[in-house]
Structure formats: C-alpha cells, structure tokens
Amino acid sequence: MKKYLIKYDYLLAEVVALIYYSLLCAKEWSWMFVSGDSGDWLAASSIWLVPQPYGSPLYILLGHFINLLPVDLVLGMTIGLSVIPASITVAITYLIVKKLFNIKLAIVSSLMLLSSAIFLSQATILEEYAIATMFLTLAVYFYVSDKKKLTLLILGLAGAIHIIAIAIAFLWLVLEFKNIKQWYKNFWIYFLVGIVPYGLILLLMYLPTPRLIAGDLSLGNLNSYLGSSGTIGSLSIYEAPKRILSFIQIVSISLSLGIVPFVLAFKKPWNNYTRIMIVTVVFCMWLYITNIDPSTWTFMCFAMPMMCIMIAIGLNKVKLQNEHIALISMFAIMLIIINSFSLNANLLTQEYSQATKYEQAVKELPDNSCIVLSSGGQYGLGLIYIMSQGKDVIPIYYCGDNYENDARYQSYVDYMDSKYSIRGSNTLEQVQDAIKQGKEVYMLNTMLRPEWKDSFNLEKINSSFFSKVASTNQLPVFEVQKR
Amino acid sequence: MNIIKSILTYKNYLISYCLIALIMGMSYFPVKSMMIDQTPWFTVQASELTLNVILLYGLVGLMIDKQTKKMSKVKSWGIFIIAFIMLTLFFVIVGGFNIRGLNLH
C-alpha cells in the first residue's frame, strides 16, 4: 500500500489542486483576472469564425469539442481547459521535482505553485494560459526525461494553443544548438503539431465565416490581422519605473518567500534543464516588463511552474534545507488559505458581474438593432459571443483613423453590406444608413471615444451600458495619435 | 524552537525573508485591485525611447564586452560598431514600432 502511495503520490497533488481550483473557479461568464477575451473564445467555440490574433487553433478546436458535450459551454471550458490542466500542471511540477531531487522538495514546489496568485488567477477563469502552461511544463518533464520526440510533440501542442509558446520553443532550440541534429531529425513532429494547426485560421479566413475579427484570406488582411497587436517590447522608458514596481509587487505575492531560493537557483553552475527554465522565466518576465499593455502580467503564468521548480533547485543549494522548507511552506499554506477568500474567482465574479450584466443589457435591446462599439476588447468580443448565442443585433465598429488603408476594416464593410444590407465606408455612414432604414442604433457608453463624441447626438436610456443614437453630425477629424 | 534557532543563524536569509514578507504584505491588495480590474483594455505610453531598446542595447553590449576582453581594441570596437548597426537595423526593420516616435516606422 505504502509502495503504491509513493508511486502515485503525484495523483494526490493533482486531486488536491483539482478540488482547490474547482471550488474557486468562476461558475459563470466572467471577465475576472483579465479574461476579457473569454467572449472571443466562447464565440469561436460556438460558431466557426477567426478568433483574435494569433488564432490559438488548438484552443478553439478543444472549445468546439466541449461545445458538442451536454454541458454548459462557459463552465465546460473553464473546468476542462483551465481548472483540469492547471491541476495537472501542479502534479507535473511535483513529478519533475521528485524526479530531480526528492519528495520533500516536490511538495514545496507544488505548494508554491498552488499558492501563486498569477497561476491561480489563470487556473480559475476561462482563458488559454492554464492549458498552454500545462503543455509547457509537460515538455519540461519530457526534456528532463530525455525523451526528445515527446518533448517536441508536447511543445508543439503548447504552440498550437498560444503563439508565445512557439517563441519559447525557439529559445529552447537556441540553447540546444549543440544537439541541433538530433532535434532536427524529429522536427517534423513539432511542425505537424505546432505550426500546421495555424492553417485552420487561414482556412477560416478563406471560408465565408463572419468578417468581424478578421477579413478574407489576402495578404492585406493577413498584414492587418497579424499587425494589430504589436504591443510587445514597446513600453516607454518613462513608464518603466512604474512597471518594474508592479512587477516586483506581483512576483512578491506569487512566489512569496520562495523568492529567496528562486534567486539562489540562478547561481552557477547551471545544467541543461536549469538553462531551459531560466531562459523561459526571463523571457516571460521580459514580455511583461516591456509590454505597453499593463495587463500582460498573465504572460508570466507560462513561467510559474518553472519558477516553482527553480525554487526547488535553489533549496537544494542551501544548508539547513529543512528550516528553509518549513518557513517557505508555512507561508505558502497561509497564502493558499488567504487566496481562497481574496482571489476567489467565483466570489469575485458574483461581486463584480460585469460580463453577465453586459449580456443581460444586450439581450434587453430590441432585435435587429445596431450597437456602435470597438471591435476588440471585452465588449466587442463579448458581443460576438452573445450574437453567437442567437441574439439578433448588428455590430457597427469604430473605423479608426486609418480605415481607408485597413484591409480588415474594408472586409468588414463588405460583410456589413452583404449580411445586413448596411452600407457606408465608415462608422458614421453606417450609423446614418441604419437610422435611415429605421433601425434603432445604440452606443456603448464605456467605449465612446473622445473624437467621436461630437459626431453623435445621444439620448439616455434605461441602461448603464448603452445610450441611444438620436441623430448624427459629421465625421470626426482624426489627429495622429501620440503614443 | 529548533527551526527558529537554526534560521537565526542565517541572518542574511532571515532579513531577506522578512523584507519579502513585508513587500508581499504591502503589495497584496494593490495587486488584487490590478488583477480584478475590468476596465476596457488600455495601453500606457510608448514614446521615442523604449525600455526594450535600452535593455537590448545594454544586454548586447555586456555580452560583447565579456567576449572581447582578450581581443585587441580595434577588433573589439569593430565588433561593437557592427553589433550596434545590426541592432539598430533590427529595430528599424523588424521592430519598427519601438521607435515609431521618431517617425521612422
């Protein structure tokens, strides 16, 4: 009995994590913990359409699979693609550290991961980070076990979930340059599993899917689609001190006292797996520190299990290991308890239920009415999800200041004409045409851009989200945006 | 008691642990507010000079400095200049967004 317990102890780690994350996860549609993209993932899992850049083909395929099951799609995707993968990640972290060191350090590492605020946040909401992290951690396990084919296979699956995993795979390849021939021999596995799935996005562009997030398959549209999220590495130097402070804060509550052994893990000599982990961790930190989007702390989720493994590496280097372990574990358990109240996605979603309130507000609008809003962000993406559930509304997107040269917007204009018979080369013309056709037009208050304010005469209605467009004036004069 | 006694022998670690616990305590609720923030997606300022430019130039400079210590001055400066030009080209061509404030994009 004891033999089996020791052999399958990682299952215990998984069950504990599964119960913890299941209790804490959001049970309804939520935008909690920067999961504003959830509307997009739900829409792309309900109907066939091109999701936001850069596609996440495997994630939406899994979403479609869950949609076939007789379960609620929101709960099914949260549990199936976040909670279960996150609990598996805890078990894999345990297994890796047990394989490298001993059970004691394995328990500390899995406790640290369980107490991590960044990882917890992404494990309990509908997002793609938990499952991509699971594959990345599993790839580390196979790398440590020297199973190259399986490493490539799993690394490929991570890449097909989130494009950042492809960049991470490239960095691993650079570190493994000495063994490039061995990796190259099996590279086809990675290509087949990690790169080919992105063909689905091209196929969806080619097929007559709704032209809401991406246009037809053309070079112009691809350029517009791929170039629409260039936020990495462009944080202003003036914003840097504030970002570094946020970075210190978020890392301090995610690693807590584990920071001490984590730093010790950087002490040389490094072996192959330490190098792989260091490069992944540093890359994810760089992604957040230099990104102009302040919500990209979620990218550090990819590195969280590796940071926890590095804590074990650091602890393995200290004297009085037991005392360090006792102190760090005690803090981790304390954080696990505090987080279960304070960062409880289920309770927070009920308290700040913006997503479901928005859904209700859209459903209360008359059928066949138009909504003016941005195409991206939680409201725009959420609207596509609500439409995919059968609500009959028409989205009129802000055209932006360079709409005449934006192939994606031109594709959308054609789609509006063919699908809804609303004509107009920009937002204002489309709104005017909709009003002329007798449709009711509403504008999302929170996303009303300053330059558009003078273009619409708005009427207040009994909704905290929308105002009614009574009439229109002129197209705003766009100024070159200072960035 | 033994645990506390043992840890006390490692004063540096204890100071580090206390400091981190303090930062953690002070950071918990600000980070919580940041994490549960549901305002629409927004960006902060990207200007002429980005943090990334500083980081990458600094990193490449340090790496070259380490590698060229045993070389002659002319050779090491040559490598520096080539790396500088290549990195600048990288920012202009590949990562044009990094210096869009200079209207090169």
PDB file of C-alpha atoms in Angstrom, chain A residues 292-461:
ATOM      1  CA  ILE A 292       2.783  48.605 -23.286  1.00  0.00           C
ATOM      2  CA  ASP A 293      -0.272  46.626 -22.228  1.00  0.00           C
ATOM      3  CA  PRO A 294      -0.214  46.597 -18.414  1.00  0.00           C
ATOM      4  CA  SER A 295      -2.455  43.524 -18.253  1.00  0.00           C
ATOM      5  CA  THR A 296       0.199  41.231 -19.720  1.00  0.00           C
ATOM      6  CA  TRP A 297       1.260  40.032 -16.287  1.00  0.00           C
ATOM      7  CA  THR A 298      -0.753  36.994 -17.367  1.00  0.00           C
ATOM      8  CA  PHE A 299       2.160  36.032 -19.667  1.00  0.00           C
ATOM      9  CA  MET A 300       4.165  35.207 -16.541  1.00  0.00           C
ATOM     10  CA  CYS A 301       1.744  32.320 -15.992  1.00  0.00           C
ATOM     11  CA  PHE A 302       3.734  30.316 -18.582  1.00  0.00           C
ATOM     12  CA  ALA A 303       6.814  30.546 -16.379  1.00  0.00           C
ATOM     13  CA  MET A 304       5.150  29.988 -13.000  1.00  0.00           C
ATOM     14  CA  PRO A 305       5.672  26.178 -12.749  1.00  0.00           C
ATOM     15  CA  MET A 306       9.288  26.633 -13.862  1.00  0.00           C
ATOM     16  CA  MET A 307       9.791  29.320 -11.215  1.00  0.00           C
ATOM     17  CA  CYS A 308       8.484  26.825  -8.638  1.00  0.00           C
ATOM     18  CA  ILE A 309      10.860  24.142  -9.924  1.00  0.00           C
ATOM     19  CA  MET A 310      13.659  26.703  -9.656  1.00  0.00           C
ATOM     20  CA  ILE A 311      12.674  27.232  -6.012  1.00  0.00           C
ATOM     21  CA  ALA A 312      13.456  23.537  -5.500  1.00  0.00           C
ATOM     22  CA  ILE A 313      16.754  23.963  -7.363  1.00  0.00           C
ATOM     23  CA  GLY A 314      17.620  26.886  -5.065  1.00  0.00           C
ATOM     24  CA  LEU A 315      16.574  24.997  -1.934  1.00  0.00           C
ATOM     25  CA  ASN A 316      18.777  22.123  -2.991  1.00  0.00           C
ATOM     26  CA  LYS A 317      21.738  24.514  -2.795  1.00  0.00           C
ATOM     27  CA  VAL A 318      21.163  25.847   0.742  1.00  0.00           C
ATOM     28  CA  LYS A 319      22.326  24.497   4.051  1.00  0.00           C
ATOM     29  CA  LEU A 320      19.683  23.958   6.748  1.00  0.00           C
ATOM     30  CA  GLN A 321      17.306  22.952   3.984  1.00  0.00           C
ATOM     31  CA  ASN A 322      14.603  21.698   6.356  1.00  0.00           C
ATOM     32  CA  GLU A 323      14.331  25.029   8.121  1.00  0.00           C
ATOM     33  CA  HIS A 324      14.016  26.916   4.874  1.00  0.00           C
ATOM     34  CA  ILE A 325      11.418  24.421   3.667  1.00  0.00           C
ATOM     35  CA  ALA A 326       9.404  24.774   6.873  1.00  0.00           C
ATOM     36  CA  LEU A 327       9.300  28.564   6.683  1.00  0.00           C
ATOM     37  CA  ILE A 328       8.541  28.744   2.968  1.00  0.00           C
ATOM     38  CA  SER A 329       5.874  26.016   3.110  1.00  0.00           C
ATOM     39  CA  MET A 330       4.202  27.688   6.079  1.00  0.00           C
ATOM     40  CA  PHE A 331       3.916  30.940   4.116  1.00  0.00           C
ATOM     41  CA  ALA A 332       2.683  29.094   1.033  1.00  0.00           C
ATOM     42  CA  ILE A 333      -0.078  27.372   3.020  1.00  0.00           C
ATOM     43  CA  MET A 334      -1.023  30.716   4.549  1.00  0.00           C
ATOM     44  CA  LEU A 335      -1.254  32.244   1.063  1.00  0.00           C
ATOM     45  CA  ILE A 336      -3.323  29.314  -0.223  1.00  0.00           C
ATOM     46  CA  ILE A 337      -5.841  29.997   2.542  1.00  0.00           C
ATOM     47  CA  ILE A 338      -5.830  33.795   2.060  1.00  0.00           C
ATOM     48  CA  ASN A 339      -6.147  33.471  -1.738  1.00  0.00           C
ATOM     49  CA  SER A 340      -9.099  31.130  -1.379  1.00  0.00           C
ATOM     50  CA  PHE A 341     -11.045  34.074   0.071  1.00  0.00           C
ATOM     51  CA  SER A 342      -9.373  37.063  -1.525  1.00  0.00           C
ATOM     52  CA  LEU A 343      -8.677  35.809  -5.070  1.00  0.00           C
ATOM     53  CA  ASN A 344     -11.704  33.567  -5.316  1.00  0.00           C
ATOM     54  CA  ALA A 345     -12.838  33.947  -8.951  1.00  0.00           C
ATOM     55  CA  ASN A 346     -16.245  32.506  -8.117  1.00  0.00           C
ATOM     56  CA  LEU A 347     -16.980  35.059  -5.373  1.00  0.00           C
ATOM     57  CA  LEU A 348     -15.363  37.940  -7.274  1.00  0.00           C
ATOM     58  CA  THR A 349     -17.408  37.154 -10.397  1.00  0.00           C
ATOM     59  CA  GLN A 350     -20.591  37.292  -8.352  1.00  0.00           C
ATOM     60  CA  GLU A 351     -19.490  40.553  -6.746  1.00  0.00           C
ATOM     61  CA  TYR A 352     -18.302  42.233  -9.958  1.00  0.00           C
ATOM     62  CA  SER A 353     -20.555  40.532 -12.508  1.00  0.00           C
ATOM     63  CA  GLN A 354     -19.877  42.900 -15.410  1.00  0.00           C
ATOM     64  CA  ALA A 355     -19.877  40.223 -18.112  1.00  0.00           C
ATOM     65  CA  THR A 356     -23.287  38.793 -17.220  1.00  0.00           C
ATOM     66  CA  LYS A 357     -24.742  42.283 -16.650  1.00  0.00           C
ATOM     67  CA  TYR A 358     -23.499  43.285 -20.115  1.00  0.00           C
ATOM     68  CA  GLU A 359     -25.022  40.115 -21.586  1.00  0.00           C
ATOM     69  CA  GLN A 360     -28.337  40.963 -19.927  1.00  0.00           C
ATOM     70  CA  ALA A 361     -28.189  44.574 -21.186  1.00  0.00           C
ATOM     71  CA  VAL A 362     -27.562  43.421 -24.790  1.00  0.00           C
ATOM     72  CA  LYS A 363     -30.375  40.874 -24.581  1.00  0.00           C
ATOM     73  CA  GLU A 364     -32.761  43.611 -23.434  1.00  0.00           C
ATOM     74  CA  LEU A 365     -32.127  45.679 -26.593  1.00  0.00           C
ATOM     75  CA  PRO A 366     -34.730  45.273 -29.366  1.00  0.00           C
ATOM     76  CA  ASP A 367     -33.992  42.643 -32.009  1.00  0.00           C
ATOM     77  CA  ASN A 368     -32.354  43.853 -35.233  1.00  0.00           C
ATOM     78  CA  SER A 369     -30.933  46.940 -33.518  1.00  0.00           C
ATOM     79  CA  CYS A 370     -27.374  48.160 -34.079  1.00  0.00           C
ATOM     80  CA  ILE A 371     -24.643  48.615 -31.455  1.00  0.00           C
ATOM     81  CA  VAL A 372     -21.743  51.013 -32.017  1.00  0.00           C
ATOM     82  CA  LEU A 373     -18.546  49.876 -30.268  1.00  0.00           C
ATOM     83  CA  SER A 374     -14.924  48.879 -30.795  1.00  0.00           C
ATOM     84  CA  SER A 375     -14.309  45.548 -32.461  1.00  0.00           C
ATOM     85  CA  GLY A 376     -11.815  44.420 -29.825  1.00  0.00           C
ATOM     86  CA  GLY A 377     -11.826  44.443 -26.046  1.00  0.00           C
ATOM     87  CA  GLN A 378     -14.204  42.627 -23.768  1.00  0.00           C
ATOM     88  CA  TYR A 379     -17.320  44.446 -25.002  1.00  0.00           C
ATOM     89  CA  GLY A 380     -16.668  43.924 -28.709  1.00  0.00           C
ATOM     90  CA  LEU A 381     -15.575  40.315 -28.321  1.00  0.00           C
ATOM     91  CA  GLY A 382     -18.340  39.676 -25.783  1.00  0.00           C
ATOM     92  CA  LEU A 383     -20.938  40.961 -28.237  1.00  0.00           C
ATOM     93  CA  ILE A 384     -19.846  38.359 -30.795  1.00  0.00           C
ATOM     94  CA  TYR A 385     -20.378  35.668 -28.172  1.00  0.00           C
ATOM     95  CA  ILE A 386     -23.853  36.990 -27.319  1.00  0.00           C
ATOM     96  CA  MET A 387     -24.662  37.079 -31.066  1.00  0.00           C
ATOM     97  CA  SER A 388     -23.399  33.507 -31.424  1.00  0.00           C
ATOM     98  CA  GLN A 389     -25.957  32.515 -28.780  1.00  0.00           C
ATOM     99  CA  GLY A 390     -28.756  33.768 -31.025  1.00  0.00           C
ATOM    100  CA  LYS A 391     -29.250  37.439 -30.067  1.00  0.00           C
ATOM    101  CA  ASP A 392     -30.152  39.328 -33.228  1.00  0.00           C
ATOM    102  CA  VAL A 393     -28.089  42.553 -33.084  1.00  0.00           C
ATOM    103  CA  ILE A 394     -25.764  44.218 -35.594  1.00  0.00           C
ATOM    104  CA  PRO A 395     -22.305  45.436 -34.533  1.00  0.00           C
ATOM    105  CA  ILE A 396     -21.160  48.752 -36.040  1.00  0.00           C
ATOM    106  CA  TYR A 397     -17.463  49.100 -35.308  1.00  0.00           C
ATOM    107  CA  TYR A 398     -15.483  52.304 -34.840  1.00  0.00           C
ATOM    108  CA  CYS A 399     -13.471  52.620 -38.010  1.00  0.00           C
ATOM    109  CA  GLY A 400     -10.340  54.223 -36.539  1.00  0.00           C
ATOM    110  CA  ASP A 401      -8.206  56.894 -38.142  1.00  0.00           C
ATOM    111  CA  ASN A 402      -6.689  54.831 -40.934  1.00  0.00           C
ATOM    112  CA  TYR A 403      -9.724  52.874 -42.046  1.00  0.00           C
ATOM    113  CA  GLU A 404      -9.264  53.543 -45.751  1.00  0.00           C
ATOM    114  CA  ASN A 405      -5.975  51.641 -45.720  1.00  0.00           C
ATOM    115  CA  ASP A 406      -7.082  48.950 -43.275  1.00  0.00           C
ATOM    116  CA  ALA A 407      -7.834  45.822 -45.311  1.00  0.00           C
ATOM    117  CA  ARG A 408      -9.535  44.156 -42.359  1.00  0.00           C
ATOM    118  CA  TYR A 409     -11.952  47.073 -41.925  1.00  0.00           C
ATOM    119  CA  GLN A 410     -12.705  47.101 -45.652  1.00  0.00           C
ATOM    120  CA  SER A 411     -13.544  43.379 -45.422  1.00  0.00           C
ATOM    121  CA  TYR A 412     -15.863  44.167 -42.521  1.00  0.00           C
ATOM    122  CA  VAL A 413     -17.542  46.957 -44.556  1.00  0.00           C
ATOM    123  CA  ASP A 414     -18.262  44.464 -47.368  1.00  0.00           C
ATOM    124  CA  TYR A 415     -19.558  41.949 -44.828  1.00  0.00           C
ATOM    125  CA  MET A 416     -21.947  44.530 -43.321  1.00  0.00           C
ATOM    126  CA  ASP A 417     -23.313  45.239 -46.793  1.00  0.00           C
ATOM    127  CA  SER A 418     -23.767  41.599 -47.797  1.00  0.00           C
ATOM    128  CA  LYS A 419     -25.010  40.272 -44.444  1.00  0.00           C
ATOM    129  CA  TYR A 420     -27.084  43.168 -43.034  1.00  0.00           C
ATOM    130  CA  SER A 421     -27.516  45.483 -46.059  1.00  0.00           C
ATOM    131  CA  ILE A 422     -25.929  48.315 -44.075  1.00  0.00           C
ATOM    132  CA  ARG A 423     -23.863  50.451 -46.397  1.00  0.00           C
ATOM    133  CA  GLY A 424     -21.214  53.031 -45.584  1.00  0.00           C
ATOM    134  CA  SER A 425     -17.464  53.262 -45.770  1.00  0.00           C
ATOM    135  CA  ASN A 426     -17.059  54.334 -42.140  1.00  0.00           C
ATOM    136  CA  THR A 427     -18.836  54.248 -38.770  1.00  0.00           C
ATOM    137  CA  LEU A 428     -20.792  57.448 -39.288  1.00  0.00           C
ATOM    138  CA  GLU A 429     -22.101  56.481 -42.734  1.00  0.00           C
ATOM    139  CA  GLN A 430     -23.107  53.047 -41.440  1.00  0.00           C
ATOM    140  CA  VAL A 431     -24.971  54.584 -38.497  1.00  0.00           C
ATOM    141  CA  GLN A 432     -26.713  57.056 -40.843  1.00  0.00           C
ATOM    142  CA  ASP A 433     -27.723  54.225 -43.165  1.00  0.00           C
ATOM    143  CA  ALA A 434     -29.022  52.130 -40.250  1.00  0.00           C
ATOM    144  CA  ILE A 435     -31.120  55.053 -38.950  1.00  0.00           C
ATOM    145  CA  LYS A 436     -32.405  55.680 -42.492  1.00  0.00           C
ATOM    146  CA  GLN A 437     -33.519  52.055 -42.658  1.00  0.00           C
ATOM    147  CA  GLY A 438     -35.498  52.556 -39.437  1.00  0.00           C
ATOM    148  CA  LYS A 439     -33.175  50.522 -37.229  1.00  0.00           C
ATOM    149  CA  GLU A 440     -32.551  51.538 -33.669  1.00  0.00           C
ATOM    150  CA  VAL A 441     -28.893  52.380 -33.017  1.00  0.00           C
ATOM    151  CA  TYR A 442     -27.262  52.177 -29.581  1.00  0.00           C
ATOM    152  CA  MET A 443     -23.836  53.221 -28.494  1.00  0.00           C
ATOM    153  CA  LEU A 444     -21.730  51.596 -25.818  1.00  0.00           C
ATOM    154  CA  ASN A 445     -21.052  54.336 -23.241  1.00  0.00           C
ATOM    155  CA  THR A 446     -17.809  52.967 -21.839  1.00  0.00           C
ATOM    156  CA  MET A 447     -16.138  52.691 -25.208  1.00  0.00           C
ATOM    157  CA  LEU A 448     -17.223  56.048 -26.657  1.00  0.00           C
ATOM    158  CA  ARG A 449     -14.003  57.554 -27.918  1.00  0.00           C
ATOM    159  CA  PRO A 450     -13.476  61.302 -27.343  1.00  0.00           C
ATOM    160  CA  GLU A 451     -13.035  62.060 -31.058  1.00  0.00           C
ATOM    161  CA  TRP A 452     -16.457  60.535 -31.783  1.00  0.00           C
ATOM    162  CA  LYS A 453     -18.353  62.436 -29.066  1.00  0.00           C
ATOM    163  CA  ASP A 454     -19.375  65.359 -31.298  1.00  0.00           C
ATOM    164  CA  SER A 455     -20.448  63.078 -34.125  1.00  0.00           C
ATOM    165  CA  PHE A 456     -23.450  61.570 -32.380  1.00  0.00           C
ATOM    166  CA  ASN A 457     -26.390  63.110 -30.550  1.00  0.00           C
ATOM    167  CA  LEU A 458     -27.170  60.659 -27.790  1.00  0.00           C
ATOM    168  CA  GLU A 459     -30.331  60.001 -25.809  1.00  0.00           C
ATOM    169  CA  LYS A 460     -30.122  58.464 -22.357  1.00  0.00           C
ATOM    170  CA  ILE A 461     -31.984  55.184 -21.949  1.00  0.00           C
TER     171      ILE A 461
END
